[in-house]
Short mmCIF file of C-alpha atoms in Angstrom, two decimals:
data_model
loop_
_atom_site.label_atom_id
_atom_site.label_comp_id
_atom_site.label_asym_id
_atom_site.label_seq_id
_atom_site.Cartn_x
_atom_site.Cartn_y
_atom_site.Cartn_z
CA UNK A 251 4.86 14.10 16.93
CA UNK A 252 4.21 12.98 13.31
CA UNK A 253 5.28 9.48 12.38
CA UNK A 254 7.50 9.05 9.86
CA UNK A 255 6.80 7.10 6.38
CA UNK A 256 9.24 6.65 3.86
CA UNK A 257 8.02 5.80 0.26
CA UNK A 258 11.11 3.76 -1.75
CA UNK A 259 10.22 3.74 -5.88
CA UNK A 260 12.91 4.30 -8.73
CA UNK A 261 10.67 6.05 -11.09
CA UNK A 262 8.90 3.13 -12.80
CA UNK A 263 5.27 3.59 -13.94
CA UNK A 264 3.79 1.21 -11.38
CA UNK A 265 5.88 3.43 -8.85
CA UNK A 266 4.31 6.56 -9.89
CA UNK A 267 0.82 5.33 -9.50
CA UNK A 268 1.71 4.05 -6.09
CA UNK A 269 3.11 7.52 -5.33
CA UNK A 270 0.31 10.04 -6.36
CA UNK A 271 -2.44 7.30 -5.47
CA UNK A 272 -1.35 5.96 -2.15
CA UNK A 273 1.77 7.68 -0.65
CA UNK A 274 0.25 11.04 -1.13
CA UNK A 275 -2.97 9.42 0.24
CA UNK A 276 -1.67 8.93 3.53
CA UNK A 277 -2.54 11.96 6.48
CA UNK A 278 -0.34 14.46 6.11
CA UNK A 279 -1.38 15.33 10.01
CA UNK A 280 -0.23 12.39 11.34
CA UNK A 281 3.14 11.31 8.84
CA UNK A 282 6.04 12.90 7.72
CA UNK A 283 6.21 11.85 3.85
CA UNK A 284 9.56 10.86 2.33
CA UNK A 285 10.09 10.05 -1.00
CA UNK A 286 13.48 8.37 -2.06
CA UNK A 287 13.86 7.50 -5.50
CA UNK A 288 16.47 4.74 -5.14
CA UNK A 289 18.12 4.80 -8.59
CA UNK A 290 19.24 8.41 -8.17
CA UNK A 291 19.72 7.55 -4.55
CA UNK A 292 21.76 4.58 -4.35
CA UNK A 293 22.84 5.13 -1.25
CA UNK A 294 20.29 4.62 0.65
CA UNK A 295 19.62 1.01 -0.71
CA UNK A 296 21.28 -1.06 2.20
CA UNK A 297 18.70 1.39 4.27
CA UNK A 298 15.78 0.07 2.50
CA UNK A 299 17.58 -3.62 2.97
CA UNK A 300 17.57 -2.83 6.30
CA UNK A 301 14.24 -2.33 6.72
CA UNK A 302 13.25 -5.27 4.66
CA UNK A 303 12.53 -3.51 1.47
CA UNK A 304 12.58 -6.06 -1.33
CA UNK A 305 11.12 -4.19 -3.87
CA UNK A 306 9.64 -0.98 -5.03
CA UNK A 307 7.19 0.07 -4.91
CA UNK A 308 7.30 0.04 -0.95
CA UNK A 309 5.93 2.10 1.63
CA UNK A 310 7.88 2.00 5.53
CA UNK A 311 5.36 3.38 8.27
CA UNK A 312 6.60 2.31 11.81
CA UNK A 313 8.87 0.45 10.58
CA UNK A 314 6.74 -1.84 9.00
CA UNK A 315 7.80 -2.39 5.09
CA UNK A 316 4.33 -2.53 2.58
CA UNK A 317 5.25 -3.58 -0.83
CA UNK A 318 2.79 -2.29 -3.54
CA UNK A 319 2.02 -3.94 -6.15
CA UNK A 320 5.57 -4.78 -7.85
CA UNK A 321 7.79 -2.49 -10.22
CA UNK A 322 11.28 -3.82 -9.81
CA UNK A 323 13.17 -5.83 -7.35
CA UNK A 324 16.16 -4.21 -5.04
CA UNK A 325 18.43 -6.43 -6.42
CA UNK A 326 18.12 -4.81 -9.62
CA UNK A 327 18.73 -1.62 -8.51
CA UNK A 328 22.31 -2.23 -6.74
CA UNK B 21 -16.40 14.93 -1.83
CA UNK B 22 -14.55 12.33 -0.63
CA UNK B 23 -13.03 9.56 -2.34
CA UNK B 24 -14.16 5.91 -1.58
CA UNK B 25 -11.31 3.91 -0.59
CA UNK B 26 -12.10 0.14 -0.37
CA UNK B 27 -9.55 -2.18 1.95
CA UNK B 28 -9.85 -5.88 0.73
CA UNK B 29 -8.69 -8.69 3.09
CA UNK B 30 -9.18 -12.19 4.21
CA UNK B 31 -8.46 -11.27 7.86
CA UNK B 32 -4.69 -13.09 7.60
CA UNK B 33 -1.79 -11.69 9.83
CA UNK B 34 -0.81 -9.68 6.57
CA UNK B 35 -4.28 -8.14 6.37
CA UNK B 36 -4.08 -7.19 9.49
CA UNK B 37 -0.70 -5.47 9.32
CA UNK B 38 -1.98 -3.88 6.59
CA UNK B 39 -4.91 -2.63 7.75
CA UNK B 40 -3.72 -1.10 10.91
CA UNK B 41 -0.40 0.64 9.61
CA UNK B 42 -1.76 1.57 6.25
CA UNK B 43 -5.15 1.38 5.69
CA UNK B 44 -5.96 3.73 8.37
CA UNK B 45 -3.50 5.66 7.99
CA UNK B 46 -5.01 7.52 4.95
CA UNK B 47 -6.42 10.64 5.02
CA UNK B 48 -9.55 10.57 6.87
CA UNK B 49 -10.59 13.72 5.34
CA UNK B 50 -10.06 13.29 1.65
CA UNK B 51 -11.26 8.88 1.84
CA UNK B 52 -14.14 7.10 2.93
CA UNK B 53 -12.81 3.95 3.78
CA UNK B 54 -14.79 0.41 3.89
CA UNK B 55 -12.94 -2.57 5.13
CA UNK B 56 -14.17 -5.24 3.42
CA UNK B 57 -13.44 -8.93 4.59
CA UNK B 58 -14.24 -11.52 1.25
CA UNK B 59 -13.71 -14.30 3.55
CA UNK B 60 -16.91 -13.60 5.16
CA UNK B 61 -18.76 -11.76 2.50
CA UNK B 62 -17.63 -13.73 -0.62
CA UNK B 63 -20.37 -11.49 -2.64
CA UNK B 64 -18.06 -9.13 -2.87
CA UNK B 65 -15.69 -10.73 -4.69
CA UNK B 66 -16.71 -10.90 -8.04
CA UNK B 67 -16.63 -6.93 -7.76
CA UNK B 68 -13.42 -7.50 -6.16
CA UNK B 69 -12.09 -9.54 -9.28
CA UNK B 70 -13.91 -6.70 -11.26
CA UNK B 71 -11.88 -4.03 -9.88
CA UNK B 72 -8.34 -5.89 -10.73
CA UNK B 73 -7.71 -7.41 -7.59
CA UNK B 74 -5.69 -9.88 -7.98
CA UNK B 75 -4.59 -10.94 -4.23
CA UNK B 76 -5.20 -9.55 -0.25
CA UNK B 77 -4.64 -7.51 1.36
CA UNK B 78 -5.72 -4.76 -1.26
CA UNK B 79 -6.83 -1.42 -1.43
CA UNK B 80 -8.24 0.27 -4.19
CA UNK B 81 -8.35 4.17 -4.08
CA UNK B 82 -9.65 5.87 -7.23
CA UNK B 83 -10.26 2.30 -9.47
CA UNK B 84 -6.68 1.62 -8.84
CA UNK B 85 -5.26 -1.72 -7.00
CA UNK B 86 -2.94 -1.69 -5.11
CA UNK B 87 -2.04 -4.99 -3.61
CA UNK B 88 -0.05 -4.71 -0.47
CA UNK B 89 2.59 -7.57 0.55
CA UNK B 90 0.74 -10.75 0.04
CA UNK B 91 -1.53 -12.55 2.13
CA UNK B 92 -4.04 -14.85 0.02
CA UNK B 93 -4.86 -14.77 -3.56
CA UNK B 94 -8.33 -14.05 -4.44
CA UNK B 95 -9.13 -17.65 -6.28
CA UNK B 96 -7.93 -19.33 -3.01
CA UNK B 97 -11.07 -17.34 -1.48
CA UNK B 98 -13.42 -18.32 -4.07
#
C-alpha cells in the first residue's frame, strides 16, 4: 500500500519550485501525491494545523510535517 | 541519466528526520542521491555555501536548495 504525502503551498513562487523540484521528486511507487493549494482551499487549513504545518511550502509524509524553504506563514493564509 | 541529488546534514535529530522520511523517499530511479554529512567532511562546505545553502538539513536537486525544517545553520558548522 502506497504511503500517503500531502504537499501544502498557496501558489507562491518559492512554492512552485518546491512543487515541480521536490514534491514531484518523490517515488511515485511508493506515495500517493497530494497537492492542496491552501488559498483556494481554505478549508483544509486547520488540517495542515493539525499536522503541524506552519508554513508553506510543506511536505507531510507519515505524518511527519517538512517545511521547505519558506513562502508564507499559515497564519497569513486564514 | 539520472539527476544528482545531494542531502546536506550535520547528523542532528532534524537531519535525521529528514533524511529518512524525505530524502529517501525520492525517486530512486530518476536521482542519485549522496548524503553528505559537513560535520564530518567540512570540505564540502564551501561547495555547500556555493550551491545556496544556507542551513541543514538540505537537499539540493537540480542546483536548487531546498532547506528542510531547520536543524543547524551552515556558519555554526564552519
Amino acid at each position: 500500500m502506497k504511503t500517503k504525502a500531502i504537499f501544502y503551498h498557496a501558489g507562491c513562487p518559492v512554492c512552485v519550485d518546491a512543487e515541480q523540484g521536490l514534491a514531484h521528486s518523490l517515488d511515485s511507487n511508493q506515495f500517493d501525491l497530494e497537492v492542496v493549494h491552501l488559498g483556494d482551499n481554505s478549508s483544509r487549513l486547520s488540517e495542515a494545523k493539525d499536522n503541524g504545518i506552519k508554513s508553506v511550502p510543506a511536505l507531510l509524509i507519515d505524518k511527519q510535517a517538512f517545511h521547505i524553504n519558506f513562502g508564507a506563514s499559515l497564519s497569513d493564509l486564514s
